[in-house]
C-alpha positions as a printed Julia matrix, in Angstrom:
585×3 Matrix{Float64}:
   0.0     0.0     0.0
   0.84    3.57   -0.35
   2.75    6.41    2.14
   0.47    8.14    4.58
   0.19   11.91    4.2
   1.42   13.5     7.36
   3.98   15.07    7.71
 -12.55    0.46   45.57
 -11.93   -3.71   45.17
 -14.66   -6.0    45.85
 -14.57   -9.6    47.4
 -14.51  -12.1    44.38
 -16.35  -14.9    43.8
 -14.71  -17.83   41.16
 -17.61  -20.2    40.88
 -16.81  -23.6    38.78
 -18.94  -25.29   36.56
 -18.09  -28.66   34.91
 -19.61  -29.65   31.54
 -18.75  -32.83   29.0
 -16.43  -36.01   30.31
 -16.97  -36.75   33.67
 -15.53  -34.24   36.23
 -16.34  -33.09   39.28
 -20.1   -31.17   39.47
 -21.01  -28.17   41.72
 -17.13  -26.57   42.73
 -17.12  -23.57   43.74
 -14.44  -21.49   44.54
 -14.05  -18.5    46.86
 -12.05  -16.08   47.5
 -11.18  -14.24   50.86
 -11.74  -10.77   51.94
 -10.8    -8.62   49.35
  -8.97   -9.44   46.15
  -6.33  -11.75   48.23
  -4.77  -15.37   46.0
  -7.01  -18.17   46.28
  -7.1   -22.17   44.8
  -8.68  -24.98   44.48
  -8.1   -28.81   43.18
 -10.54  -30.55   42.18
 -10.89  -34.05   40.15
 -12.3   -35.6    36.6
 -11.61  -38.49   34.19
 -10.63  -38.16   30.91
 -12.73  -39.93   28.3
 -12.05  -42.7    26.71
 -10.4   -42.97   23.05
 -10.52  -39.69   22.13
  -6.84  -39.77   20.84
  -6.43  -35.88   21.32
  -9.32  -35.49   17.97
 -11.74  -33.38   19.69
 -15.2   -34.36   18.41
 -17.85  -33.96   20.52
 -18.51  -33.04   23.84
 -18.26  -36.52   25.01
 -14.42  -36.77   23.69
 -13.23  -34.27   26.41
 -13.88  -32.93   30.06
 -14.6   -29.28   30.28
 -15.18  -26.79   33.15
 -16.25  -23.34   33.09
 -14.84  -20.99   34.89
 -16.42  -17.53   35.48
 -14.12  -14.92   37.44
 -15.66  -11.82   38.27
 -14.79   -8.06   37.96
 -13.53   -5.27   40.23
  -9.93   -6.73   41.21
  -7.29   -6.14   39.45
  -6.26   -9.72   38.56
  -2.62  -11.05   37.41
  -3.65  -14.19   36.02
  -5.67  -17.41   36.56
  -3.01  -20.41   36.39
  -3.69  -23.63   35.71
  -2.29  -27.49   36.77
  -2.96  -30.4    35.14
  -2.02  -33.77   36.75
  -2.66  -37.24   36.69
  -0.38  -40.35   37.67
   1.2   -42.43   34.58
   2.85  -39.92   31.73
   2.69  -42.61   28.95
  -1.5   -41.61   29.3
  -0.44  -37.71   27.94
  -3.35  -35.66   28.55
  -3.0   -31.95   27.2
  -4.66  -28.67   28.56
  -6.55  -25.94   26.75
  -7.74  -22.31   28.54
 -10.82  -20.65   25.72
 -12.58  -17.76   25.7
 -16.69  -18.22   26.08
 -16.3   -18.1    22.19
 -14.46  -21.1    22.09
 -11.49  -19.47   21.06
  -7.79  -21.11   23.03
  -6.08  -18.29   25.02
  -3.16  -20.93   26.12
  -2.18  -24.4    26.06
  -0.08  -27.28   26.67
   0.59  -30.53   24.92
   4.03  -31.74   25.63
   4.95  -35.44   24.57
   4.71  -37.05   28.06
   6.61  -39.84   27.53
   9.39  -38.42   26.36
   8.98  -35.42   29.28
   8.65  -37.88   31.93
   6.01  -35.59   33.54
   2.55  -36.33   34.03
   1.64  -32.72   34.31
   0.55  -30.01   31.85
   0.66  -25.98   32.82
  -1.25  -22.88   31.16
  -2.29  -19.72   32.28
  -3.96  -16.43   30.83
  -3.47  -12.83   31.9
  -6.44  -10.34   33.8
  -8.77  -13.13   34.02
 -11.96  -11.39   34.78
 -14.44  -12.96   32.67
 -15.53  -16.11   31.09
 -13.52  -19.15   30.68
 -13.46  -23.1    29.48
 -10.71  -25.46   30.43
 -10.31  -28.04   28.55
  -8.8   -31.73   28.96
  -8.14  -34.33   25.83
  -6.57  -37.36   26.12
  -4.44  -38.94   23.93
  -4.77  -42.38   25.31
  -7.39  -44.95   24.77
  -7.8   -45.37   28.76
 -10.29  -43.07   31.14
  -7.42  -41.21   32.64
  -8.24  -39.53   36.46
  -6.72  -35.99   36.77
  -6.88  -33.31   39.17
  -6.81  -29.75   37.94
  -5.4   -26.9    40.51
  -7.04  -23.55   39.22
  -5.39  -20.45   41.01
  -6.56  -17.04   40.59
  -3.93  -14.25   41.33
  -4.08  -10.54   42.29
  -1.54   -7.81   40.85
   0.43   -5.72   43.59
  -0.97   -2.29   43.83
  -4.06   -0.13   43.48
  -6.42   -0.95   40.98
  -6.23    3.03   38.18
  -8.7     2.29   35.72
 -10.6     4.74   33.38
 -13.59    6.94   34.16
 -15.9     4.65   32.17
 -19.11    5.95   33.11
 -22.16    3.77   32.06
 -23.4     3.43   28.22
 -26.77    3.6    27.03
 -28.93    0.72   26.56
 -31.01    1.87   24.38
 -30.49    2.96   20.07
 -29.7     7.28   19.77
 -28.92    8.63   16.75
 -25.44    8.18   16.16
 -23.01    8.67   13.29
 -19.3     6.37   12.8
 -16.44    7.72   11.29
 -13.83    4.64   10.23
 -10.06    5.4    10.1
  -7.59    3.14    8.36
  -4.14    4.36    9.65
  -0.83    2.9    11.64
  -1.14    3.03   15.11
  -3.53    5.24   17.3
  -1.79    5.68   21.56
  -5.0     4.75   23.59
  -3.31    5.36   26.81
  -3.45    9.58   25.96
  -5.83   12.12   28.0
  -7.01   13.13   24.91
 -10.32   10.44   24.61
 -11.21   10.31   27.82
 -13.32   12.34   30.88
 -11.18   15.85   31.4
  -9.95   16.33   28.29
 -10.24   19.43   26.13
 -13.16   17.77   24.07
 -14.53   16.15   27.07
 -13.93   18.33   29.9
 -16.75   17.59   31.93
 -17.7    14.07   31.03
 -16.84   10.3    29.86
 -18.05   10.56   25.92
 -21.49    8.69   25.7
 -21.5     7.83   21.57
 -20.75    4.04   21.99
 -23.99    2.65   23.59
 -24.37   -1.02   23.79
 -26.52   -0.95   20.38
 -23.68    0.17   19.15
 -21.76   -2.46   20.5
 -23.82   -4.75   18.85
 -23.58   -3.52   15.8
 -20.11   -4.04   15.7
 -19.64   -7.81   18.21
 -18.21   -6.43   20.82
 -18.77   -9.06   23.53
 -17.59   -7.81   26.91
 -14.45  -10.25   26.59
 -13.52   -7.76   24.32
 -14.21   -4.43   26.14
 -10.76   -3.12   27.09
 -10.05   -1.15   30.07
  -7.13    0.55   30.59
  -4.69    1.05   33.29
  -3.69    5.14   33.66
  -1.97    6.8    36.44
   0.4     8.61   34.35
   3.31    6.47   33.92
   3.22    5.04   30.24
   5.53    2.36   30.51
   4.51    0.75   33.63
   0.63    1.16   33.05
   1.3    -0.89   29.4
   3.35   -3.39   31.46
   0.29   -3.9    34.17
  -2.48   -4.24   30.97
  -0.16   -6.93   29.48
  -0.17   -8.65   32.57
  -3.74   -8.24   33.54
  -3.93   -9.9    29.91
  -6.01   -6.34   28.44
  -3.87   -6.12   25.56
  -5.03   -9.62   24.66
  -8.01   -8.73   23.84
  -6.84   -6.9    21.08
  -5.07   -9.92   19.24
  -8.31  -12.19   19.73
 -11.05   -9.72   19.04
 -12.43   -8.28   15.69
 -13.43   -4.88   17.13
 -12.77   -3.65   20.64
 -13.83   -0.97   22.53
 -11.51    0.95   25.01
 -14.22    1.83   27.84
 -14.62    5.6    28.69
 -14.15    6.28   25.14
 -15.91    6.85   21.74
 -13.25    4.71   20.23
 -13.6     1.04   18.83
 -10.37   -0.04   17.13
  -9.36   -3.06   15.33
  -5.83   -4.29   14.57
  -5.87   -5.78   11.25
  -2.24   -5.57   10.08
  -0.51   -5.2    13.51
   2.8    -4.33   14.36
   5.13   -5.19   17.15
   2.15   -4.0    19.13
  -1.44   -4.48   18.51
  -3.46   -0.93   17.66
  -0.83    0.94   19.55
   2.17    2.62   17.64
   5.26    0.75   17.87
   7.59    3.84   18.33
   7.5     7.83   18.31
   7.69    7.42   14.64
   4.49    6.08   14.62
   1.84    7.91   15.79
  -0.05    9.48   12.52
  -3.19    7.04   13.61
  -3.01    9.31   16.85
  -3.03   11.91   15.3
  -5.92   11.23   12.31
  -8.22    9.55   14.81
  -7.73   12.73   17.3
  -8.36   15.52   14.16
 -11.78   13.29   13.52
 -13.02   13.65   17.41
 -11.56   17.13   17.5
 -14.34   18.15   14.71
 -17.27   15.84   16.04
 -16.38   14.63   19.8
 -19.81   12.66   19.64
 -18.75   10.64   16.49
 -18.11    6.5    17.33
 -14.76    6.32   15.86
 -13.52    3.12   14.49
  -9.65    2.98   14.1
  -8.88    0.2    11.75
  -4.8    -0.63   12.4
  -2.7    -1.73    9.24
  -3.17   -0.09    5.3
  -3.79   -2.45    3.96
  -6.29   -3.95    1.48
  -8.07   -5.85    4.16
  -8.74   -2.34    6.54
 -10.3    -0.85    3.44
 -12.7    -4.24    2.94
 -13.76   -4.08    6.02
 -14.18   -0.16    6.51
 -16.06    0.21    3.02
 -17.95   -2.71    3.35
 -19.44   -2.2     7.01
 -23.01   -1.31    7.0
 -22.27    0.57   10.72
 -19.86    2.59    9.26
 -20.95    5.93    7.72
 -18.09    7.88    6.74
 -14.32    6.63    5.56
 -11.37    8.28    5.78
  -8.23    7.69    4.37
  -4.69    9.88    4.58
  -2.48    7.88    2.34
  -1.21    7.6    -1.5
   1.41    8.07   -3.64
   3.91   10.48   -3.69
   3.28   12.77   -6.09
  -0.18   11.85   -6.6
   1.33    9.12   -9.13
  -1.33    8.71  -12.0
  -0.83    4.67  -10.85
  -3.5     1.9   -11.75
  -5.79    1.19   -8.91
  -7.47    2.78   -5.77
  -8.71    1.8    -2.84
 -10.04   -1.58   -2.58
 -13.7    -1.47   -2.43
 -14.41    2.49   -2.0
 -16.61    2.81   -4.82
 -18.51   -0.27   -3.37
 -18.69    1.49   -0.23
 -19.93    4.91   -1.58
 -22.61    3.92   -4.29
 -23.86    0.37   -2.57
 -23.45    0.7     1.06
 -24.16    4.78    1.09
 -20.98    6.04    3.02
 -19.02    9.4     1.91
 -15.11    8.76    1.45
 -12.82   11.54    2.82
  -9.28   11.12    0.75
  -6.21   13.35    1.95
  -3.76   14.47   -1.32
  -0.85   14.63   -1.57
   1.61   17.07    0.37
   2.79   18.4    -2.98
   1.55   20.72   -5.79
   0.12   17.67   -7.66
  -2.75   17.58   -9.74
  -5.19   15.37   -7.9
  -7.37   14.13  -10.84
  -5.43   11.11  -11.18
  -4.61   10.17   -7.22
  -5.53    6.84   -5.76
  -7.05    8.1    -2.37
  -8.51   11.46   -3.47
  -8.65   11.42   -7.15
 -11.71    8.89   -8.1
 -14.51   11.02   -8.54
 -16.65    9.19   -5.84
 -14.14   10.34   -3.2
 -14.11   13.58   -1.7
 -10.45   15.1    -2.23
  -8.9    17.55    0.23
  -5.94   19.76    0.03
  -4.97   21.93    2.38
  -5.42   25.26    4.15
  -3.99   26.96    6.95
  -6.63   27.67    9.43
  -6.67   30.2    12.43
  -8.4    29.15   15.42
  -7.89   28.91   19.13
  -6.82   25.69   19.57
  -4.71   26.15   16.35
  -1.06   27.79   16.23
  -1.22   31.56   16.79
   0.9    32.16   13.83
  -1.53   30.48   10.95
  -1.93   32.37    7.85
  -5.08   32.16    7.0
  -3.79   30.93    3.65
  -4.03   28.62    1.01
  -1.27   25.93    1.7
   0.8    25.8    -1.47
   2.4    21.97   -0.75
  -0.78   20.22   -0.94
  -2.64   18.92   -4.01
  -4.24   21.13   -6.54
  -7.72   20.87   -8.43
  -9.07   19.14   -4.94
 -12.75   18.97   -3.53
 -12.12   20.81   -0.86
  -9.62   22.63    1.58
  -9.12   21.95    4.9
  -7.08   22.76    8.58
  -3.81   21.58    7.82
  -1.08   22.47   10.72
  -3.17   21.18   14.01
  -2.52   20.77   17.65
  -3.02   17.01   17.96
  -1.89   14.44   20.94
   0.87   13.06   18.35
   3.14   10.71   20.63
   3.28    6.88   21.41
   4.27    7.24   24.88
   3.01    9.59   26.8
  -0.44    9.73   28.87
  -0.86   13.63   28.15
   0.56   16.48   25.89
   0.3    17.9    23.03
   2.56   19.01   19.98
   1.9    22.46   17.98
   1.95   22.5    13.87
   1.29   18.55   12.97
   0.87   19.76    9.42
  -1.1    17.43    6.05
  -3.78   16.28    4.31
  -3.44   13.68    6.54
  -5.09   15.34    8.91
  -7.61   17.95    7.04
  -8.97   14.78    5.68
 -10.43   13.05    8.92
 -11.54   17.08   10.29
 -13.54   17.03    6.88
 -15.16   13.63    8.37
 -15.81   14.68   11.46
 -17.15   17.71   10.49
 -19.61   15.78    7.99
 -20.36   13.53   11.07
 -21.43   16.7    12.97
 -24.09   17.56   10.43
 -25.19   14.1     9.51
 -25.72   13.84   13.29
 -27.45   16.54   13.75
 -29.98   15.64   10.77
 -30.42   12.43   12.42
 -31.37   13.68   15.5
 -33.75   16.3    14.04
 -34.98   13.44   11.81
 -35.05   10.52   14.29
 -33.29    8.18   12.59
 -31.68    5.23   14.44
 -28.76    3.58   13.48
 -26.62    3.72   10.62
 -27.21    4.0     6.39
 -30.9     2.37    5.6
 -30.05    0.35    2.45
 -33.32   -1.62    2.95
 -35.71   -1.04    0.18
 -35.68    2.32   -2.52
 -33.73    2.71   -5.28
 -30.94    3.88   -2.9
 -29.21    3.89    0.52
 -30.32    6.69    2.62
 -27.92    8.54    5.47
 -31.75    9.69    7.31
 -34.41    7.87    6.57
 -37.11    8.64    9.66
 -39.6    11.5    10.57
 -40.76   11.85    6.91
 -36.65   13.12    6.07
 -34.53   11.51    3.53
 -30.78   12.14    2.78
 -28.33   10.38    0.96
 -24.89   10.57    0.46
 -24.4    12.56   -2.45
 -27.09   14.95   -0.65
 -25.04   15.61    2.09
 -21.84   15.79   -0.38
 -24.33   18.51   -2.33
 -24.94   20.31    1.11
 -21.02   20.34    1.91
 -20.42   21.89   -1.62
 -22.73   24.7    -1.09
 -21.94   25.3     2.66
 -18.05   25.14    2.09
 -16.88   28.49    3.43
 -14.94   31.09    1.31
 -12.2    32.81    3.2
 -11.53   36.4     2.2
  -8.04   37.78    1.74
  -8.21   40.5     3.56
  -7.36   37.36    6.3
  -4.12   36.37    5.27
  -1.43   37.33    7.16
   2.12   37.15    4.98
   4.33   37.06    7.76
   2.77   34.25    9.65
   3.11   32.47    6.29
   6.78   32.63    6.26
   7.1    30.36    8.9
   4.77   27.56    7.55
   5.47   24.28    6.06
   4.59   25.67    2.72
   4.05   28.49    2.62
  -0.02   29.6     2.77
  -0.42   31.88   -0.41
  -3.56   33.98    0.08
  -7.1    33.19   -1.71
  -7.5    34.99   -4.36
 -10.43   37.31   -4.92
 -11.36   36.53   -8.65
 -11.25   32.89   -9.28
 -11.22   31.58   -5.72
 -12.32   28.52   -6.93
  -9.18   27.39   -9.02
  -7.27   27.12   -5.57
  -9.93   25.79   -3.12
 -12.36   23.88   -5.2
 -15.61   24.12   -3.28
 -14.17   25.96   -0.37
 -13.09   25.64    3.25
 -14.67   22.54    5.34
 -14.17   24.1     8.96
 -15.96   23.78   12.06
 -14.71   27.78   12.89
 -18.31   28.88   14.05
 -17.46   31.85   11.8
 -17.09   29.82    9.02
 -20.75   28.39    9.22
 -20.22   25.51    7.0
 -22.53   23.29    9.5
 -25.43   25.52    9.73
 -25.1    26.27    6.13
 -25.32   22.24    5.12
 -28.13   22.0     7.64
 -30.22   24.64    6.09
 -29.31   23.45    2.14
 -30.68   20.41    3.23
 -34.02   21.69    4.24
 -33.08   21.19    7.8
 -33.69   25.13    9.53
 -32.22   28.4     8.27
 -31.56   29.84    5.14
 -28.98   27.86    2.49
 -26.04   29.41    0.74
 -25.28   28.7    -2.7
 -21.86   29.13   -4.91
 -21.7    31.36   -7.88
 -22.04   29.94  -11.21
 -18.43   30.4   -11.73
 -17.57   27.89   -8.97
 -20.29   25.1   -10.21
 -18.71   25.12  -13.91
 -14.96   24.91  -12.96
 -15.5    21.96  -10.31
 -18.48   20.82  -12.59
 -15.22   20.56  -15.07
 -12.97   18.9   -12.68
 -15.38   16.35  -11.28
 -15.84   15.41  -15.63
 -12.25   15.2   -16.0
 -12.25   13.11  -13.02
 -14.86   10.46  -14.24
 -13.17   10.86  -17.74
  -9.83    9.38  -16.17
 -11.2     6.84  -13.77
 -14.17    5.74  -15.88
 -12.28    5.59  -19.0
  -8.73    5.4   -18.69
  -7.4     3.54  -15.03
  -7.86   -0.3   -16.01
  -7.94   -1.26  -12.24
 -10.38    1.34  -11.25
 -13.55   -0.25  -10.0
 -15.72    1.94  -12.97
 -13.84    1.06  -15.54
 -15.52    0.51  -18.07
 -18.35    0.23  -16.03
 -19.69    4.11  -15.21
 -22.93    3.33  -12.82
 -26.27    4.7   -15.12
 -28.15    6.91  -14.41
 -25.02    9.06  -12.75
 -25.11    8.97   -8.84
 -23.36   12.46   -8.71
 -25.76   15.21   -7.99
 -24.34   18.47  -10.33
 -24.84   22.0    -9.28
């Protein structure tokens, strides 16, 4: 794939169940006051013949094991014995899904030791251990199950408690490297959520995506990076993330998968790594009620799953060629995504003067292109120009805030670093911002959910309270509500010092340098309000001169030209959907 474009503890109670074989019925075992070590042996046989093929529940002894929450557990060990090697029994510790978390199998006979040992980290929650035999004799065992706290106090997140019942809500997918969970930035206290845990994943949500509570993550934060990470390993959190399709880290608005993982799963493996941080942190900055799903790993298999999610709403994607390379192919499935499923695709260009016709992530004419623009704003650098930023791709969609203040670090619990400048990240504010409106016309409309593609001639964003949207509405609305900075704004000497520079927008012909205009959520700007009202949502619409509809009426044809007509691998070739999808000024 292509570069990315950035520059109080409570007693516990372990209760054991045994199912299959023939062990032991009715254990239970308790701990102590507190969150103290406990253990307990108990006894089954083996069944007979089974010769380590696991068929049916008769061809292996099973017990369930259920530990509970609220101590913050090391690990649950386990100790398989029985008397003659040669009889090699081997030991399994699954998930409630069936899924092994550890085993053992050794060759007994050649080990001399009739005993097998597993164990699994943080073991609140559901478990099945299983025992196989590999001899064709009903071989006794006893199984020692231990339970084991971690030294020191329990620093969790504020997780607050999540809704139960379906809200309007909007999801914003971004496919990136690595995204630093551990930072202040998602959580209770933070700039975007100074007074409150985020409330956007409720457990409808939760089902929309299968996230079981085995694979609800929690995370340990008292400030110190390195040991908190250490404590999750060992409390077996980061597991979760290796055996679960989606996870959610509670007290957050963030569900993250790792598809293509590094050394570490969803977190960036070093200080070089942190553009997921910061592209996930631009999206929330813009909507901080979005559900944001952070796919790890570009790869072809993020953008599969992203585009072909029927939770997911918007995509957004900060990566490409160098140069905006006129290459074959784009993104695998966007076009799917956009004119089947209904989503809107956000694609960052390049971080030079390219033409962006012909780019893979922002080029196709179904994906909404941004380039760059160098936005002034409180929480922005003082010294932004107000400009148009000249190393960013030209002939896009849109322009967008380019240099932000974003949470960009892999290590760290808090902070911040000034002027983390690209597309990459004016592309996920776009989303976010898009999420804002979309979730403000669902709430106005009350739609539930995500994109209706059940029934009419094609998916609908809204769909309730006699209100329907689509996607290419809302792209419609974001055209006509894009904002128009005026030059009397730009300030030349706080250009000098950009990564560019930021040239000024020019009065006559505006549009050649900012296609449609600004996205921004700078309540001077307006855009949202503006997109609300062109959608017949409240107030009164704006609407672009007939000067800007021809020229991006002309890029948008040279676009479909290239990718309908020319790119072999593009997903229209060839085959340009009829009637035309795209809604023309």
């Amino acid at each position: 794939m292509s570069l990315s474009r950035a520059l109080p503890l409570l007693s516990a109670v372990l209760l054991v169940a045994c199912q299959g074989g023939r062990p032991d019925t009715g254990l239970q075992l308790r701990a102590g006051e507190g969150c103290s070590a406990f253990t307990q042996e108990f006894s089954g046989v083996a069944p007979t013949g089974a010769e380590g093929i696991v068929l049916t529940a008769a061809d292996y002894a099973s017990h369930d094991v259920s530990v509970p929450e609220g101590c913050n557990w090391q690990d649950l060990s386990v100790i398989l014995t029985w008397d003659l090697e040669v009889e090699d029994l081997d030991l399994s510790i699954q998930d409630a899904e069936g899924n092994e978390l550890s085993a053992s199998g050794d060759f007994n006979a050649l080990s001399g030791a009739a005993e097998e040992r597993a164990s699994v980290g943080a073991p609140s929650g559901d478990y099945r251990i299983v025992v196989v035999s590999y001899a064709n004799v009903e071989t006794p065992y006893t199984l020692s199950v231990s339970v084991n706290p971690s030294a020191g106090p329990l620093q969790l997140t504020d997780a607050g408690n999540i809704g139960q019942t379906p809200v309007p809500r909007t999801v914003v997918a971004v496919i990136d490297s690595g995204i630093n969970m551990y930072h202040a930035h998602w959580y209770a206290g933070s700039e975007i959520y100074p007074d409150a845990a985020p409330k956007a994943v409720t457990q409808p949500v939760l089902d929309e995506f299968g996230v079981t509570p085995s694979c609800i993550m929690e995370l340990t934060r008292s400030g110190d990076f390195a040991a908190d990470y250490e404590l999750d390993v060992a409390r077996g959190e980061w597991s979760k993330a290796q055996l679960c399709d989606v996870v959610w880290f509670k007290g957050t608005n963030v569900l993250a998968s790792s598809i293509s993982a590094g050394s570490i799963p969803v977190m960036p493996d070093d200080e070089g790594d942190t553009h997921g941080t910061g592209t996930s942190a631009s999206v929330l900055n813009a909507n901080p009620e979005t559900v944001l799903w952070f796919l790890e790993g570009v790869a072809d298999a993020s953008e599969v799953k992203a585009f072909g999610h029927p939770a997911v709403d918007f995509v957004s994607t900060s990566y490409g060629p160098i140069g905006s390379a006129p290459l074959p192919g784009n993104l695998t499935d966007s076009f799917k995504g956009v004119y089947e499923m209904g989503k809107l695709h956000f694609g960052a260009c390049d971080n030079t003067p390219a033409l962006a016709q012909g780019d893979t992530t922002c080029g196709p004419w179904w994906s909404i292109g941004l380039a760059g623009f160098e936005e002034t704003a409180d929480n922005e650098p003082e010294t932004s120009s107000s400009g148009r930023q000249s190393v960013s791709g030209n002939f896009p969609d849109f322009i967008a805030d380019f240099s932000q203040t974003l949470p960009y670090c892999q290590a760290c619990e808090d902070g911040y670093e000034d002027w983390v400048g690209g597309t990459s990240f004016a592309t996920p504010r776009s989303a976010g911002i898009a999420s804002r409106i979309l979730l403000q016309a669902r709430r106005q409309a009350g739609h539930l959910g995500g994109i209706d593609t059940d029934g009419g001639s094609e998916p609908l964003m809204v769909n309730a309270g006699g209100i329907a949207i689509s996607n290419w509405q809302l792209r419609r609305a974001l055209e006509e509500a894009a904002w128009v900075p005026s030059a009397a704004d730009y300030d030349p000497v706080a250009a000098v010092f950009e990564f560019g520079p930021g040239y000024p927008i020019p009065p006559v012909a505006p549009w050649a340098v900012i296609g449609w205009g600004v996205l921004s959520d700078l309540p001077e700007a307006g855009v949202v309000d503006a997109a609300l009202a062109h959608l017949g949502l409240g107030g009164e619409p704006t609407f672009k001169s007939a000067d800007f509809c021809s020229f991006n009426t002309a890029n948008i044809q040279a676009r479909k030209f290239y990718w309908d007509n020319v790119n072999v691998d593009s997903e229209t070739y060839m085959n340009a959907p009829d009637p035309d999808p795209y809604l023309g000024c």
